[in-house]
Tab-separated table of C-alpha atoms in Angstrom:
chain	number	residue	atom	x	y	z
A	1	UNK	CA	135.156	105.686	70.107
A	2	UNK	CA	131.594	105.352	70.127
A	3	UNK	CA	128.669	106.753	72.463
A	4	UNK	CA	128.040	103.279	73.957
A	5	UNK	CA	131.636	102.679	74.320
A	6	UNK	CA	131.842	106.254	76.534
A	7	UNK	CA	129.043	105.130	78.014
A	8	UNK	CA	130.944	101.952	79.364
A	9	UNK	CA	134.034	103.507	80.236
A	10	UNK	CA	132.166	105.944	82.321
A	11	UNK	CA	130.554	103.277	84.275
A	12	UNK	CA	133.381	101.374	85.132
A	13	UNK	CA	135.604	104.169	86.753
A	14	UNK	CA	132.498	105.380	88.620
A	15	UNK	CA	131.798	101.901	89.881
A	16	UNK	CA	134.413	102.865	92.508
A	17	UNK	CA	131.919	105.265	94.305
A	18	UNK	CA	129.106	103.805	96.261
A	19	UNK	CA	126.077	105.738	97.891
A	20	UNK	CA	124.169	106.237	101.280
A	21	UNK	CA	122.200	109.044	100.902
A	22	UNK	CA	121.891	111.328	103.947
A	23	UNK	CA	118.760	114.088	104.720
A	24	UNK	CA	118.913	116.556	101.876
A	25	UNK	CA	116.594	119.934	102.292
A	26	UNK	CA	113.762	117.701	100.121
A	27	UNK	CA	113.106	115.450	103.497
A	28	UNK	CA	113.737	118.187	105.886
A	29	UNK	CA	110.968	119.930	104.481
A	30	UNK	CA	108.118	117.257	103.323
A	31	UNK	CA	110.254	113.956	104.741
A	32	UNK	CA	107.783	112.230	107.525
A	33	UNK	CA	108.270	109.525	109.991
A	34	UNK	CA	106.012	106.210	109.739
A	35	UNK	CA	107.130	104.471	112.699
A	36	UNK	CA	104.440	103.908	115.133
A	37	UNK	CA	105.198	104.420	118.886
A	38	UNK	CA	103.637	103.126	122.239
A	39	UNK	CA	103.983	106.298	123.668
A	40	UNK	CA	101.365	107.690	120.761
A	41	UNK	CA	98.489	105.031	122.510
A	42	UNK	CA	95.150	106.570	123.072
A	43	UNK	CA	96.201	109.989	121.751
A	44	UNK	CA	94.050	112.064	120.005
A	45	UNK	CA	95.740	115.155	118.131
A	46	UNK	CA	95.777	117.415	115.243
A	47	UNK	CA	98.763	117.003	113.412
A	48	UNK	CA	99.241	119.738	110.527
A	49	UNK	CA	101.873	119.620	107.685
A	50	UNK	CA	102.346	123.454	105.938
A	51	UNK	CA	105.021	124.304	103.349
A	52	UNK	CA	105.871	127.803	102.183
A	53	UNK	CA	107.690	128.091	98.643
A	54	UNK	CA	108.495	130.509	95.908
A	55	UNK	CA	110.351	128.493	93.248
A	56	UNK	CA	111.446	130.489	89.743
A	57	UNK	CA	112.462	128.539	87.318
A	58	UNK	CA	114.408	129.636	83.912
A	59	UNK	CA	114.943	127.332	81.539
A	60	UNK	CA	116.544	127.768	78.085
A	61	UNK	CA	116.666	125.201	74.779
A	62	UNK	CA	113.647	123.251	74.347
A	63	UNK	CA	113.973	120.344	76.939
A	64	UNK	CA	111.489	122.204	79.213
A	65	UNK	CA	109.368	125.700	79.415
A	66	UNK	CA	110.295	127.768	82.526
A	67	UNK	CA	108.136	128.856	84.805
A	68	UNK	CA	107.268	129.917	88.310
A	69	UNK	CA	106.064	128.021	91.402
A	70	UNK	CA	104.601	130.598	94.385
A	71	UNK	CA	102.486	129.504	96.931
A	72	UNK	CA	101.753	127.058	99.716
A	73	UNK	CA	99.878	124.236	100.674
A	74	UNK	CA	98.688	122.754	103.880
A	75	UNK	CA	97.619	119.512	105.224
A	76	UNK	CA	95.648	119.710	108.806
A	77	UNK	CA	95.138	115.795	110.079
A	78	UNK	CA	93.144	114.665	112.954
A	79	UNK	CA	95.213	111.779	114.278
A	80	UNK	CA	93.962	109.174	116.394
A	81	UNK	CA	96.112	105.727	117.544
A	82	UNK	CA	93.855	103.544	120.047
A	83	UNK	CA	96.748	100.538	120.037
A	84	UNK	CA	100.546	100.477	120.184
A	85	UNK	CA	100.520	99.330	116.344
A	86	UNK	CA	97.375	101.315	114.903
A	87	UNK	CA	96.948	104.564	113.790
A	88	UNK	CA	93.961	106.770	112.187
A	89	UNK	CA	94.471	110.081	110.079
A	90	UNK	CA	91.636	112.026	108.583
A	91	UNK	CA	91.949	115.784	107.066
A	92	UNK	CA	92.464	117.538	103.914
A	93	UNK	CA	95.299	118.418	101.579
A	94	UNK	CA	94.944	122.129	100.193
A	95	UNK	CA	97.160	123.864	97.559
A	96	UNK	CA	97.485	127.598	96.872
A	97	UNK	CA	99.360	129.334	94.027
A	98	UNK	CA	100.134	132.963	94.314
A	99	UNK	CA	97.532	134.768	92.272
A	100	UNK	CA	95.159	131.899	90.707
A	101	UNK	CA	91.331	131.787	91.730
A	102	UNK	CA	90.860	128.643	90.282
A	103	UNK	CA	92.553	125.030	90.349
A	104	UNK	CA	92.094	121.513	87.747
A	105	UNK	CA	90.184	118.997	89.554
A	106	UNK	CA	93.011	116.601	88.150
A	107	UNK	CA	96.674	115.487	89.632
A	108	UNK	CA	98.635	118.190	89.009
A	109	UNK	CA	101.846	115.961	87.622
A	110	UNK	CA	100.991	114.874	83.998
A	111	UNK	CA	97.766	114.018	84.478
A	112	UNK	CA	95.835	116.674	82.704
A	113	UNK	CA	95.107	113.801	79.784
A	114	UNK	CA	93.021	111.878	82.577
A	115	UNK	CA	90.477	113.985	84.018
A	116	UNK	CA	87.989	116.430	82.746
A	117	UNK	CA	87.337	119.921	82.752
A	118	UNK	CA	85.972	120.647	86.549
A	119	UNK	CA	87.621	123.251	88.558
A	120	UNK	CA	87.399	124.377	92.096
A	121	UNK	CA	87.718	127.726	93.472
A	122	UNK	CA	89.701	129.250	95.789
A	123	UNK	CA	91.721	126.739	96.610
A	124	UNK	CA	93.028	123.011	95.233
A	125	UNK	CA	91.655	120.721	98.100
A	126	UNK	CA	91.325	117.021	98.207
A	127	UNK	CA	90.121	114.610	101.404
A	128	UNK	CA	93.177	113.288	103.136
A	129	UNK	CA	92.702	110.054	104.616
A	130	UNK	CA	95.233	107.153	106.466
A	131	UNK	CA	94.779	104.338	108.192
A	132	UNK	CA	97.704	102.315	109.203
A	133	UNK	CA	99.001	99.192	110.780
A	134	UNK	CA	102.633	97.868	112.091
A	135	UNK	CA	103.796	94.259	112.528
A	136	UNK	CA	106.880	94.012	114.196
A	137	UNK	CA	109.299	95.748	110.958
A	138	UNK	CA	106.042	95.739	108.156
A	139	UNK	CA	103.836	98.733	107.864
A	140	UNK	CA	101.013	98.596	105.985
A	141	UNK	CA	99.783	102.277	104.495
A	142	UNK	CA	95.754	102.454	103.080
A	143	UNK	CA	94.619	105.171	101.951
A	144	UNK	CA	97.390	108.396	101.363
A	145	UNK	CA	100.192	106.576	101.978
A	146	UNK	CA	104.146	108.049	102.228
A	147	UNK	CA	104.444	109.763	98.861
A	148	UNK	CA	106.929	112.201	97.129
A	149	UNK	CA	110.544	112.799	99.164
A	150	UNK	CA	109.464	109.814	101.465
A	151	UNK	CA	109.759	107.181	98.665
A	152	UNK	CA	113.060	108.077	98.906
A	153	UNK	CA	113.828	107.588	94.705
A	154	UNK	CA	117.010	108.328	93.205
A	155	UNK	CA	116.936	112.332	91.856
A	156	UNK	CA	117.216	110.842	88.004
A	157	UNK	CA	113.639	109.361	88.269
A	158	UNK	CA	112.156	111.476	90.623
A	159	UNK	CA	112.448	115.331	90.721
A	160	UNK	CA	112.134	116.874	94.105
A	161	UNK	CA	109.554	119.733	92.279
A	162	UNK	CA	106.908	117.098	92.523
A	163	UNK	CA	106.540	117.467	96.610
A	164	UNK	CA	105.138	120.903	95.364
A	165	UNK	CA	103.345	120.308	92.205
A	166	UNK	CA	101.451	116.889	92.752
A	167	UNK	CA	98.558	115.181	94.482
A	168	UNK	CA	98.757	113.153	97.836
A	169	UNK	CA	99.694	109.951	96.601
A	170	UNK	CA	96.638	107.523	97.342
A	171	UNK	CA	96.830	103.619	97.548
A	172	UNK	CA	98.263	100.871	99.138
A	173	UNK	CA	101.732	100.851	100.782
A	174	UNK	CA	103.942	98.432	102.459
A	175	UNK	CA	107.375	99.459	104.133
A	176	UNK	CA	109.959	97.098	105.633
A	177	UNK	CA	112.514	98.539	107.999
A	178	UNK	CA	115.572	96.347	109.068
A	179	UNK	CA	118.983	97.048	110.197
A	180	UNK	CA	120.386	96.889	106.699
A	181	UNK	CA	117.660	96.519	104.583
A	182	UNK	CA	114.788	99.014	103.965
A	183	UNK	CA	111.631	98.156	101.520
A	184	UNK	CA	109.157	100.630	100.038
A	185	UNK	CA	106.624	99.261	97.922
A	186	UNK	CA	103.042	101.156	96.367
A	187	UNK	CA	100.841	101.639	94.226
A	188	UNK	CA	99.087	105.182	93.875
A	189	UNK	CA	96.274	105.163	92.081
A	190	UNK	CA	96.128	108.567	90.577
A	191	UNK	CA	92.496	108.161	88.424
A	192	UNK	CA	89.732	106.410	89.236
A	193	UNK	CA	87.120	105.874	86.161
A	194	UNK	CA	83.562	104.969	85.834
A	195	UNK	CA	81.778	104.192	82.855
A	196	UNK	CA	81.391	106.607	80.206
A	197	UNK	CA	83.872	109.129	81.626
A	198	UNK	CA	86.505	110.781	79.497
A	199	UNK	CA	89.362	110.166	81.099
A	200	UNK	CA	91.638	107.365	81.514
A	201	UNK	CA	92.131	104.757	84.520
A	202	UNK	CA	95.991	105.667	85.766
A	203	UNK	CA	97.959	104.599	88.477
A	204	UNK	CA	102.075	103.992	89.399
A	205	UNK	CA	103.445	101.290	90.960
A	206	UNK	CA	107.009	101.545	92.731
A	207	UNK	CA	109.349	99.909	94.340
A	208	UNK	CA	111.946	101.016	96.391
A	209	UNK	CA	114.938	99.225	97.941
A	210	UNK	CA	118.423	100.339	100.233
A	211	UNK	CA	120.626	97.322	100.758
A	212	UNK	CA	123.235	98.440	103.551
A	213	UNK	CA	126.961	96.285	102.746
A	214	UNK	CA	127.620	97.312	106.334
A	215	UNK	CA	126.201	99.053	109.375
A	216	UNK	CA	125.358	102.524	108.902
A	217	UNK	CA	126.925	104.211	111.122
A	218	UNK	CA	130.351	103.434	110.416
A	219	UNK	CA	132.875	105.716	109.126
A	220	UNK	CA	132.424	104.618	105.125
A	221	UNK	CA	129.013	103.216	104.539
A	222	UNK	CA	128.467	101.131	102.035
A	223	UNK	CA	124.523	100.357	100.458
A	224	UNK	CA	123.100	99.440	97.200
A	225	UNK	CA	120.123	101.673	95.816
A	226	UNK	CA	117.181	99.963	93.663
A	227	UNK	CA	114.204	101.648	92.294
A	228	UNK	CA	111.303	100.245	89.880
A	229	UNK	CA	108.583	102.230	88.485
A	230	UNK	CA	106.015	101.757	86.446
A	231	UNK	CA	103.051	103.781	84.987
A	232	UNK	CA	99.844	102.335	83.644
A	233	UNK	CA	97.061	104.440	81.927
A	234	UNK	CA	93.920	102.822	80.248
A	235	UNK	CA	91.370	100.321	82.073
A	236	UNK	CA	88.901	97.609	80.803
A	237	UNK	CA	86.204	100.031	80.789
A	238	UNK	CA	88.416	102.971	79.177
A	239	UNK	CA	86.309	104.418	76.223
A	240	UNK	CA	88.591	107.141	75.193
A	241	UNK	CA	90.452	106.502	71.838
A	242	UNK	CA	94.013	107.032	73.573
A	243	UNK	CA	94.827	103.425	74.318
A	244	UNK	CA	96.356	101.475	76.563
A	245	UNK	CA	99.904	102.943	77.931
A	246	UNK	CA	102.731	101.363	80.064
A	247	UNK	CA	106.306	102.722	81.032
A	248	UNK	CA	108.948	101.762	83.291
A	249	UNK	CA	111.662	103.069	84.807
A	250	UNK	CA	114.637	101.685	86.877
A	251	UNK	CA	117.509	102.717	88.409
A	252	UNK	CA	120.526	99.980	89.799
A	253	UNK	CA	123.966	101.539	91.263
A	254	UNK	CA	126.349	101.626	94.568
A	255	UNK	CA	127.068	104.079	96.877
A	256	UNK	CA	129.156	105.445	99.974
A	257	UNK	CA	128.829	107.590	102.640
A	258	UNK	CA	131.558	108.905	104.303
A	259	UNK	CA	130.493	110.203	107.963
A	260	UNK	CA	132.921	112.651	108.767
A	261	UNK	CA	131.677	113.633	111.545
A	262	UNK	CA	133.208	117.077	112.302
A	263	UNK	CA	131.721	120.383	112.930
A	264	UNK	CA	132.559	121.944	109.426
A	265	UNK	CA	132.694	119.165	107.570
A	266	UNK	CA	130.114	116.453	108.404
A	267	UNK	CA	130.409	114.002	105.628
A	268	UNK	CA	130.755	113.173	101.618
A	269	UNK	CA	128.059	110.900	99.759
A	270	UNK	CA	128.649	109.449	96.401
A	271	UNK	CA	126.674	107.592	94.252
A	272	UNK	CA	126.408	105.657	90.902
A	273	UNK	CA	123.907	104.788	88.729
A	274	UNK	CA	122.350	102.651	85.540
A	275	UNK	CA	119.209	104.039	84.492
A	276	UNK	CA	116.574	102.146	82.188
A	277	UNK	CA	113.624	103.378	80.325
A	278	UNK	CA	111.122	101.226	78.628
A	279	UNK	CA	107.748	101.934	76.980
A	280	UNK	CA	106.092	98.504	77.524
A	281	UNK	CA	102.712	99.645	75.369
A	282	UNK	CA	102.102	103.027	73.674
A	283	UNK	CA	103.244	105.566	71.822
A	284	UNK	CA	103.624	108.408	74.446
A	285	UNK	CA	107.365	108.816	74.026
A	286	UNK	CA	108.804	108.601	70.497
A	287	UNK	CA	111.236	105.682	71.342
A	288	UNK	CA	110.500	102.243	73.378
A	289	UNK	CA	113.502	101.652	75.148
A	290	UNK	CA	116.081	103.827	76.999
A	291	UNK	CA	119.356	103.812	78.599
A	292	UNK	CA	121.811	106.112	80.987
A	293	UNK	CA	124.098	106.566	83.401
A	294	UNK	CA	125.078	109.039	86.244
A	295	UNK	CA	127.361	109.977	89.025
A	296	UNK	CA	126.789	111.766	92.139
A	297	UNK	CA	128.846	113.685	94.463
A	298	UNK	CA	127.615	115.727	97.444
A	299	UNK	CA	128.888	117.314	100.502
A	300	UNK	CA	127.883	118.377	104.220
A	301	UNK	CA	128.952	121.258	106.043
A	302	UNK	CA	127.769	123.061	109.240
A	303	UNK	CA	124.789	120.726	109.780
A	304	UNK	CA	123.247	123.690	107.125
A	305	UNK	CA	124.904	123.192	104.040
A	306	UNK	CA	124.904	121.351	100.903
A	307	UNK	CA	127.304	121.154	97.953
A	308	UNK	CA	126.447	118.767	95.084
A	309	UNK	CA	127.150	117.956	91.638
A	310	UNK	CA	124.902	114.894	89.166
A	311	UNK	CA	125.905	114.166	86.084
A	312	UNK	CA	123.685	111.821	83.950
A	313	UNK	CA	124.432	110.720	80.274
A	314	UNK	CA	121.047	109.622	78.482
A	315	UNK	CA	120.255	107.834	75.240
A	316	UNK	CA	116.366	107.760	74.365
A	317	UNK	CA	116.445	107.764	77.809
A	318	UNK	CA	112.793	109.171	79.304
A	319	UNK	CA	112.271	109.255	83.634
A	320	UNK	CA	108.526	110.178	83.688
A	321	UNK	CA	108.577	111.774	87.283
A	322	UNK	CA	112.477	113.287	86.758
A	323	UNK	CA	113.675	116.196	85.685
A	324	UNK	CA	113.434	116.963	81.975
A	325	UNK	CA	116.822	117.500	81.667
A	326	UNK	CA	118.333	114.042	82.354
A	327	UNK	CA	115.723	113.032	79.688
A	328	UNK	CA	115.645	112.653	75.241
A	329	UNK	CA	112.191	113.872	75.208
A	330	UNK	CA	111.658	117.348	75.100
A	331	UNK	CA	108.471	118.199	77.356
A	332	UNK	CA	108.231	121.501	75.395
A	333	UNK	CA	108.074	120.706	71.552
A	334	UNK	CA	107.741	116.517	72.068
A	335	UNK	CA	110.768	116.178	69.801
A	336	UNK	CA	113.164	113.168	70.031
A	337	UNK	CA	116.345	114.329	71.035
A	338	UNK	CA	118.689	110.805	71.083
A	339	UNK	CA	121.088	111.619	73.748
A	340	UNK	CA	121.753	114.142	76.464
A	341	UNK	CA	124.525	114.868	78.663
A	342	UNK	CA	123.515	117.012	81.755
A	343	UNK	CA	125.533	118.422	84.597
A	344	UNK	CA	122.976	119.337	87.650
A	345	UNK	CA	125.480	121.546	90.435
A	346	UNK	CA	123.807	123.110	92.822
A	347	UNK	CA	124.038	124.390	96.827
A	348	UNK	CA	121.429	124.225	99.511
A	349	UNK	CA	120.900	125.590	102.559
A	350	UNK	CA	118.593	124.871	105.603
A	351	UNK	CA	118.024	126.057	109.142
A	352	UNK	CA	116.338	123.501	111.709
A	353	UNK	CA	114.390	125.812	114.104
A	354	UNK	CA	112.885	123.084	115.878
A	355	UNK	CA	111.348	119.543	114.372
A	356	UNK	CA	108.988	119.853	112.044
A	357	UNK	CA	110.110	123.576	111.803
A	358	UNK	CA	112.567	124.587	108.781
A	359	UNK	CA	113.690	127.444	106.723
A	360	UNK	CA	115.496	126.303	103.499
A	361	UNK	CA	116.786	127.963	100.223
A	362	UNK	CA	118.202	125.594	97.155
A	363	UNK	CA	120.075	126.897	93.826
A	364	UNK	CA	120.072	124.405	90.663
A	365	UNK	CA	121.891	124.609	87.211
A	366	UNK	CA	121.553	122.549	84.671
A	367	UNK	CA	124.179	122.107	82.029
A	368	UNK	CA	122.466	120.653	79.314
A	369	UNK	CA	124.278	119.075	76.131
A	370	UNK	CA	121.811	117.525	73.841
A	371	UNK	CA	122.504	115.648	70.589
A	372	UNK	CA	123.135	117.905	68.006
A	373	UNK	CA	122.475	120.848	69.939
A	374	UNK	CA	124.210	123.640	71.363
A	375	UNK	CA	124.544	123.823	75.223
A	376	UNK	CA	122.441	125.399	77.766
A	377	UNK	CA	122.247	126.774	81.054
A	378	UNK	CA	119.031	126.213	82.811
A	379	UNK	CA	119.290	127.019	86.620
A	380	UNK	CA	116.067	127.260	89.702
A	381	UNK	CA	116.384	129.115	92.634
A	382	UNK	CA	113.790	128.435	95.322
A	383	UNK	CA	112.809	129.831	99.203
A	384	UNK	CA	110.883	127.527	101.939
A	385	UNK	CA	109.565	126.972	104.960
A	386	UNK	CA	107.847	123.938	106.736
A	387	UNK	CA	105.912	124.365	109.547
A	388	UNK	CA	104.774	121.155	111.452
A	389	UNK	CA	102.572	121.733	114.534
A	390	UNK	CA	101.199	118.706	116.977
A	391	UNK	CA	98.226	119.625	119.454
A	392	UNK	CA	97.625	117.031	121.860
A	393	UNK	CA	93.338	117.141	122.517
A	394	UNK	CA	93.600	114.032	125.011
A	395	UNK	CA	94.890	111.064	126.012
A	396	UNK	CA	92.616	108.418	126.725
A	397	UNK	CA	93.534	105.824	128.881
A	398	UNK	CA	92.640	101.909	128.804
């Protein structure tokens, strides 16, 4: 039987699971709410976003180097909403790691291509800047918009890492909230060019979409999960000699979410998945088209605790924001590696002090089976806390 035949079989039986995905320790700890409220009118506050982490990881084979993530990084926000469906945010994003006394100007997540050689010191710190509108179930997002954990992408195309590693995504946003339908769609533009500079124009597009089969809260929940990406590098006055570059990335499956509902147990989420790869224009990755698939299964327990296991077959299969292990390309020697098969198990933990206010600890291991290859056990273990204060200054009335 052949790889693509495996591949088929595997899809078919897993087709029976279908996925609603409930808070994992990623949203408890950068997740944040868009909705705008009347009872927010005329206030003036500080709102301030800080997360605490110390991430090691230690990774073997040649799929990805390991290293270690210490630090913290905090964004302080003067917030400001003078109508029910308006709200202003202006204050600055700042990034730590343990040790270093100087940052990259540039995006932190693959972007070190695009910008230059200026560094800061002392900190990483960027302008943080929102301004945002609601009409009836549309939001509109200028400026940072909901980035990262909010975007809400399956794991395959999006590692959770990059809540701590990039930029505030910048742009334009639109989100669409109905009872059983929910819409993200953005564009972040990650590099801005002017003539003559030596870097290249870059931005991502994304969509996101959750189709619910039937009303959320019932004892099996049924949704479908869609997600589009694409990544565009170059610009019509790009003069470096890289060239124009386009991927995409998709992701199509079903899922279920069984609400349990008890005090041990709380529920069981499983999901399915068809992944896609495609290098539109370029030569970044050393194949133009990519395909996988993957099953996820994941339990609750104690309101604190989660159990899951992902496994994701891959052929010249390349997620440019996911982990390095569901992908073909190794990030460490740029070698072609045809097909992977990856196990990702893993527990998590999380204590909810108050909102905005958690303590959370997450164990990873990845079970890596490239072509050709022998296997290898990769595994992360990470500490964090969030910290979310709101000061009220005043209320102003009409």
């Amino acid at each position: 039987m052949t790889v693509d035949r495996r591949l088929v079989v595997f899809l078919v039986f897993s087709a029976s699971f279908l996925s609603l995905e409930a808070q994992d320790l990623t949203t408890k700890l950068v997740g944040l709410d868009h909705q705008l409220s009347s009872d927010n009118t005329g206030v003036l506050a500080v709102d301030a976003d800080a997360l605490a982490f110390f991430k090691n990881n230690e990774f073997d084979g040649e799929q990805a180097t390991g290293y270690t993530l210490p630090g913290f990084w905090l964004q302080p926000r003067l917030s400001y909403q003078p109508l029910d469906n308006v709200r202003l945010e202006a204050g600055f994003h700042a990034a730590v790691y343990d040790g270093a006394n100087k940052y990259p100007c540039f995006a932190y997540h693959d972007i070190a291509r695009w910008k230059g050689d200026q560094y800061q010191s002392g900190a990483h710190i960027l302008p943080f800047l929102r301004a945002q509108a609601q009409l009836g179930s549309v939001t509109f997002v200028l400026g940072n918009i909901y980035g990262g954990a909010n975007h809400g992408v399956v794991e395959p195309l999006m590692n959770a890492e990059i809540n701590l590693t990039q930029d505030p995504e910048m742009g334009f946003q639109i989100l669409v909230d109905r009872p059983r339908y929910h819409l993200d769609a953005w564009i972040n533009w990650q590099s801005f060019i002017f003539r003559a500079d030596t870097h290249q124009e870059a931005f991502t597009v994304g969509i996101s979409q959750r189709i619910a089969l039937n009303a959320p809260e019932k004892p099996l929940a049924f949704y479908i999960p869609i997600d589009i990406l694409f990544q565009h590098r170059g610009g019509e006055i790009d003069s470096t000699d890289t060239g124009v570059q386009t991927l995409d990335n998709a992701a199509l499956g079903l899922g279920l979410r069984w609400n349990a509902g008890g005090k041990f147990f709380n529920g069981l989420t499983a999901e399915t998945l068809v992944l896609y790869s495609w290098q539109q224009v370029g030569h970044l990755w050393p194949f133009d088209k990519g395909l996988g698939g993957g099953l996820t299964l994941s339990g609750d327990f104690l309101n604190q605790v989660r159990l899951f296991a992902t496994t994701v077959w891959a052929h010249n299969f390349c997620p440019f924001y996911g982990s390095p292990f569901f992908s073909t390309f190794s990030t460490e020697t740029g070698r072609d590696l045809s097909s992977v098969f990856t196990s990702h198990i893993g527990a998590e933990w999380s204590h909810t002090f108050a909102k905005g206010y958690v303590l959370g600890a997450k164990l990873d291991t990845y079970l890596c089976a490239p072509s050709h290859e022998s296997l290898t056990n990769n595994f992360t273990f990470g500490v964090f806390l969030r910290c979310s204060p709101h000061i009220l200054i005043k209320r102003f009335t009409p």
